[in-house]
Coordinates of N, CA and C in Angstrom, one line a residue:
X1 N 49.5 -54.6 26.3 CA 48.3 -55.0 27.0 C 47.0 -54.6 26.1
X2 N 46.0 -55.3 26.3 CA 44.9 -55.2 25.4 C 44.2 -53.9 25.8
X3 N 44.1 -53.5 27.1 CA 43.4 -52.3 27.4 C 44.1 -51.1 26.8
X4 N 45.4 -51.0 26.7 CA 46.2 -49.9 26.2 C 45.9 -50.0 24.6
X5 N 45.9 -51.1 24.1 CA 45.6 -51.3 22.6 C 44.2 -50.7 22.2
X6 N 43.2 -51.0 23.0 CA 41.7 -50.6 22.7 C 41.6 -49.1 23.1
X7 N 42.3 -48.7 24.1 CA 42.2 -47.1 24.3 C 42.9 -46.4 23.1
X8 N 43.9 -46.9 22.7 CA 44.7 -46.2 21.5 C 43.8 -46.3 20.3
X9 N 43.2 -47.3 20.0 CA 42.2 -47.6 18.9 C 41.0 -46.6 19.0
X10 N 40.6 -46.5 20.2 CA 39.4 -45.7 20.5 C 39.9 -44.2 20.1
X11 N 41.0 -43.8 20.6 CA 41.5 -42.4 20.4 C 41.7 -42.2 18.9
X12 N 42.3 -43.2 18.1 CA 42.4 -43.0 16.8 C 41.2 -43.0 16.0
X13 N 40.2 -43.9 16.4 CA 38.8 -43.8 15.7 C 38.2 -42.4 16.0
X14 N 38.3 -41.8 17.2 CA 37.7 -40.5 17.4 C 38.5 -39.5 16.5
X15 N 39.8 -39.6 16.5 CA 40.6 -38.6 15.7 C 40.3 -38.7 14.3
X16 N 40.2 -40.0 13.9 CA 39.9 -40.2 12.4 C 38.4 -39.7 12.1
X17 N 37.5 -40.0 12.9 CA 36.1 -39.5 12.8 C 36.0 -37.9 12.7
X18 N 36.6 -37.3 13.8 CA 36.8 -35.8 13.8 C 37.4 -35.1 12.5
X19 N 38.5 -35.9 12.1 CA 39.1 -35.4 10.8 C 38.2 -35.5 9.7
X20 N 37.6 -36.7 9.5 CA 36.5 -36.9 8.4 C 35.5 -35.9 8.5
X21 N 34.9 -35.7 9.6 CA 33.8 -34.7 9.9 C 34.4 -33.2 9.5
X22 N 35.5 -32.9 9.9 CA 36.1 -31.6 9.5 C 36.2 -31.4 8.1
X23 N 36.7 -32.6 7.4 CA 36.9 -32.5 6.0 C 35.6 -32.3 5.2
X24 N 34.5 -33.1 5.8 CA 33.2 -33.0 5.2 C 32.5 -31.7 5.4
X25 N 32.8 -31.0 6.7 CA 32.2 -29.9 6.8 C 32.9 -28.8 6.0
X26 N 34.3 -28.9 5.9 CA 35.0 -28.0 5.0 C 34.4 -28.0 3.6
X27 N 34.1 -29.3 3.1 CA 33.6 -29.4 1.7 C 32.1 -28.9 1.6
X28 N 31.4 -29.1 2.8 CA 30.0 -28.7 2.7 C 29.7 -27.3 3.0
X29 N 30.7 -26.6 3.7 CA 30.5 -25.2 4.2 C 30.2 -24.2 2.8
X30 N 31.1 -24.3 1.9 CA 30.9 -23.5 0.7 C 29.4 -23.7 0.1
X31 N 29.1 -24.9 0.1 CA 27.8 -25.2 -0.5 C 26.6 -24.6 0.2
X32 N 26.8 -24.9 1.6 CA 25.7 -24.3 2.6 C 25.8 -22.7 2.6
X33 N 26.9 -22.3 2.6 CA 27.1 -20.7 2.4 C 26.2 -20.3 1.1
X34 N 26.6 -20.9 0.1 CA 26.0 -20.6 -1.2 C 24.5 -20.7 -1.1
X35 N 24.0 -21.8 -0.4 CA 22.5 -22.1 -0.4 C 22.0 -20.9 0.4
X36 N 22.6 -20.5 1.4 CA 22.1 -19.5 2.5 C 22.1 -18.2 1.7
X37 N 23.1 -17.8 1.0 CA 23.1 -16.7 0.3 C 21.9 -16.6 -0.8
X38 N 21.8 -17.8 -1.5 CA 20.6 -17.8 -2.5 C 19.3 -17.5 -1.7
X39 N 19.2 -18.2 -0.5 CA 17.8 -17.9 0.2 C 17.7 -16.5 0.6
X40 N 18.7 -15.9 1.1 CA 18.7 -14.6 1.5 C 18.4 -13.6 0.3
X41 N 18.9 -13.8 -0.8 CA 18.8 -13.1 -2.1 C 17.3 -13.3 -2.5
X42 N 16.9 -14.5 -2.5 CA 15.4 -14.7 -3.0 C 14.5 -14.1 -2.1
X43 N 14.6 -14.1 -0.7 CA 13.8 -13.4 0.2 C 13.6 -11.9 -0.1
X44 N 15.1 -11.4 -0.4 CA 15.2 -9.9 -0.7 C 14.3 -9.6 -1.9
X45 N 14.5 -10.5 -3.0 CA 13.7 -10.3 -4.3 C 12.3 -10.4 -4.0
X46 N 11.8 -11.3 -3.1 CA 10.4 -11.4 -2.8 C 9.8 -10.0 -2.1
X47 N 10.6 -9.6 -1.2 CA 10.1 -8.3 -0.5 C 10.2 -7.2 -1.5
X48 N 11.2 -7.0 -2.4 CA 11.3 -6.0 -3.4 C 10.0 -6.0 -4.4
X49 N 9.7 -7.4 -4.8 CA 8.6 -7.7 -5.7 C 7.3 -7.2 -5.0
X50 N 7.2 -7.6 -3.7 CA 5.9 -7.3 -3.0 C 5.7 -5.8 -2.9
X51 N 6.8 -5.0 -2.6 CA 6.8 -3.6 -2.5 C 6.3 -3.0 -3.9
X52 N 7.0 -3.5 -4.9 CA 6.6 -2.9 -6.3 C 5.2 -3.2 -6.6
X53 N 4.7 -4.4 -6.3 CA 3.3 -4.8 -6.6 C 2.5 -4.0 -5.7
X54 N 2.7 -3.7 -4.6 CA 1.9 -2.9 -3.6 C 1.8 -1.4 -4.2
X55 N 2.9 -0.9 -4.6 CA 3.0 0.5 -5.2 C 2.2 0.6 -6.4
X56 N 2.3 -0.5 -7.2 CA 1.5 -0.7 -8.5 C 0.0 -0.6 -8.2
X57 N -0.3 -1.4 -7.3 CA -1.8 -1.6 -7.0 C -2.4 -0.3 -6.3
X58 N -1.5 0.3 -5.4 CA -1.9 1.5 -4.7 C -1.9 2.8 -5.9
X59 N -1.0 2.7 -6.7 CA -1.0 3.7 -7.8 C -2.3 3.5 -8.7
X60 N -2.7 2.4 -9.0 CA -3.9 2.2 -9.8 C -5.1 2.6 -9.0
X61 N -5.1 2.3 -7.6 CA -6.2 2.8 -6.8 C -6.2 4.4 -6.7
X62 N -4.9 4.8 -6.6 CA -4.8 6.3 -6.4 C -5.3 7.1 -7.6
X63 N -5.0 6.5 -8.8 CA -5.5 7.2 -10.0 C -6.9 7.1 -10.1
X64 N -7.5 5.9 -9.7 CA -8.9 5.8 -9.7 C -9.6 6.8 -8.7
X65 N -9.0 6.8 -7.5 CA -9.5 7.8 -6.4 C -9.5 9.2 -6.9
X66 N -8.4 9.6 -7.6 CA -8.2 11.0 -8.1 C -9.2 11.3 -9.2
X67 N -9.5 10.3 -10.0 CA -10.5 10.4 -11.2 C -11.8 10.6 -10.4
X68 N -12.1 9.8 -9.5 CA -13.4 9.9 -8.9 C -13.7 11.2 -8.1
X69 N -12.6 11.7 -7.4 CA -12.5 13.0 -6.7 C -12.7 14.1 -7.7
X70 N -12.1 14.2 -8.8 CA -12.3 15.1 -9.9 C -13.6 15.1 -10.4
X71 N -14.3 13.9 -10.7 CA -15.7 13.8 -11.1 C -16.7 14.5 -10.0
X72 N -16.4 14.1 -8.8 CA -17.1 14.7 -7.7 C -17.1 16.2 -7.7
X73 N -15.9 16.8 -7.7 CA -15.8 18.2 -7.8 C -16.5 18.8 -8.9
X74 N -16.3 18.2 -9.9 CA -17.0 18.7 -11.1 C -18.5 18.7 -11.0
X75 N -19.1 17.7 -10.6 CA -20.5 17.6 -10.4 C -20.9 18.6 -9.3
X76 N -20.1 18.9 -8.3 CA -20.5 20.0 -7.3 C -20.6 21.3 -8.0
X77 N -19.5 21.6 -8.8 CA -19.4 22.9 -9.4 C -20.5 23.1 -10.5
X78 N -20.8 22.0 -11.1 CA -22.0 22.1 -12.1 C -23.3 22.3 -11.3
X79 N -23.6 21.6 -10.2 CA -24.8 21.6 -9.5 C -24.9 23.2 -9.0
X80 N -23.8 23.6 -8.4 CA -23.9 25.0 -7.9 C -24.0 26.0 -9.1
X81 N -23.6 25.8 -10.2 CA -23.8 26.8 -11.4 C -25.3 26.6 -11.8
X82 N -25.9 25.4 -11.7 CA -27.2 25.2 -12.2 C -28.1 25.9 -11.1
X83 N -27.9 25.7 -9.9 CA -28.6 26.4 -8.7 C -28.6 27.8 -8.8
X84 N -27.4 28.4 -9.1 CA -27.2 29.9 -9.3 C -28.1 30.3 -10.5
X85 N -27.9 29.6 -11.6 CA -28.6 29.9 -12.9 C -30.2 29.9 -12.7
X86 N -30.6 28.8 -12.0 CA -32.1 28.7 -11.8 C -32.5 29.8 -10.8
X87 N -31.8 30.0 -9.8 CA -32.1 31.1 -8.8 C -32.2 32.5 -9.6
X88 N -31.3 32.8 -10.6 CA -31.3 34.0 -11.3 C -32.4 34.1 -12.2
X89 N -32.8 32.9 -12.8 CA -33.9 32.9 -13.8 C -35.3 33.0 -13.0
X90 N -35.4 32.4 -11.8 CA -36.5 32.4 -11.1 C -36.8 33.9 -10.5
X91 N -35.7 34.4 -10.0 CA -35.9 35.8 -9.4 C -35.9 36.8 -10.7
X92 N -35.3 36.6 -11.7 CA -35.5 37.5 -12.8 C -36.8 37.4 -13.3
X93 N -37.6 36.2 -13.4 CA -39.1 36.1 -13.9 C -39.9 36.7 -12.8
X94 N -39.7 36.4 -11.6 CA -40.6 36.9 -10.6 C -40.4 38.4 -10.1
X95 N -39.3 38.9 -10.4 CA -38.9 40.2 -10.0 C -40.1 41.2 -10.5
X96 N -40.4 41.3 -11.7 CA -41.3 42.3 -12.2 C -42.8 42.1 -11.4
X97 N -43.2 40.9 -11.1 CA -44.4 40.7 -10.4 C -44.2 41.2 -8.9
X98 N -43.1 40.9 -8.3 CA -42.9 41.4 -7.0 C -42.8 42.9 -7.0
X99 N -42.2 43.5 -8.0 CA -42.1 45.0 -8.2 C -43.6 45.5 -8.2
X100 N -44.4 45.0 -9.0 CA -45.8 45.6 -9.1 C -46.5 45.5 -7.7
X101 N -46.3 44.2 -7.2 CA -46.9 44.0 -5.9 C -46.3 45.0 -4.8
X102 N -45.2 45.3 -4.7 CA -44.6 46.3 -4.0 C -45.0 47.7 -4.2
X103 N -45.2 48.0 -5.5 CA -45.7 49.3 -5.8 C -47.1 49.5 -5.5
X104 N -47.9 48.4 -5.6 CA -49.3 48.4 -5.1 C -49.5 48.5 -3.6
X105 N -48.6 47.9 -2.9 CA -48.6 48.0 -1.4 C -48.2 49.4 -1.0
X106 N -47.3 49.9 -1.7 CA -46.9 51.3 -1.3 C -48.0 52.3 -1.6
X107 N -48.6 52.1 -2.7 CA -49.8 53.0 -3.1 C -50.9 52.9 -2.1
X108 N -51.2 51.6 -1.6 CA -52.3 51.5 -0.8 C -51.9 52.1 0.6
X109 N -50.7 52.1 1.0 CA -50.2 52.7 2.3 C -50.3 54.2 2.1
X110 N -50.1 54.7 1.1 CA -50.2 56.1 0.9 C -51.7 56.7 0.9
X111 N -52.5 55.8 0.4 CA -53.9 56.2 0.4 C -54.5 56.2 1.8
X112 N -54.0 55.3 2.6 CA -54.6 55.2 4.1 C -54.1 56.4 4.8

């Protein structure tokens, strides 16, 4: 009968289609897997490259910051040294005048 014939043909068509699809998927799977592994590997390389670039940039900035910090500490040290030297020179120059003034005040107190 025709109904049985068409049902049988439909089942054969479905079987053939699924078999061809399975064969195609079997052939495509290694290519897909290879593509997927390549994508994962490339992403990994991008992450590693970004980390290296960040470390390099931060290293450059870190060296610049260290250099700046050293310059600031050196300037502070020199400023303190100059303030001390200036204070010593000022007090050294003024000390004899203050000494005479003090001696004069002490002499005036004794006379009173």
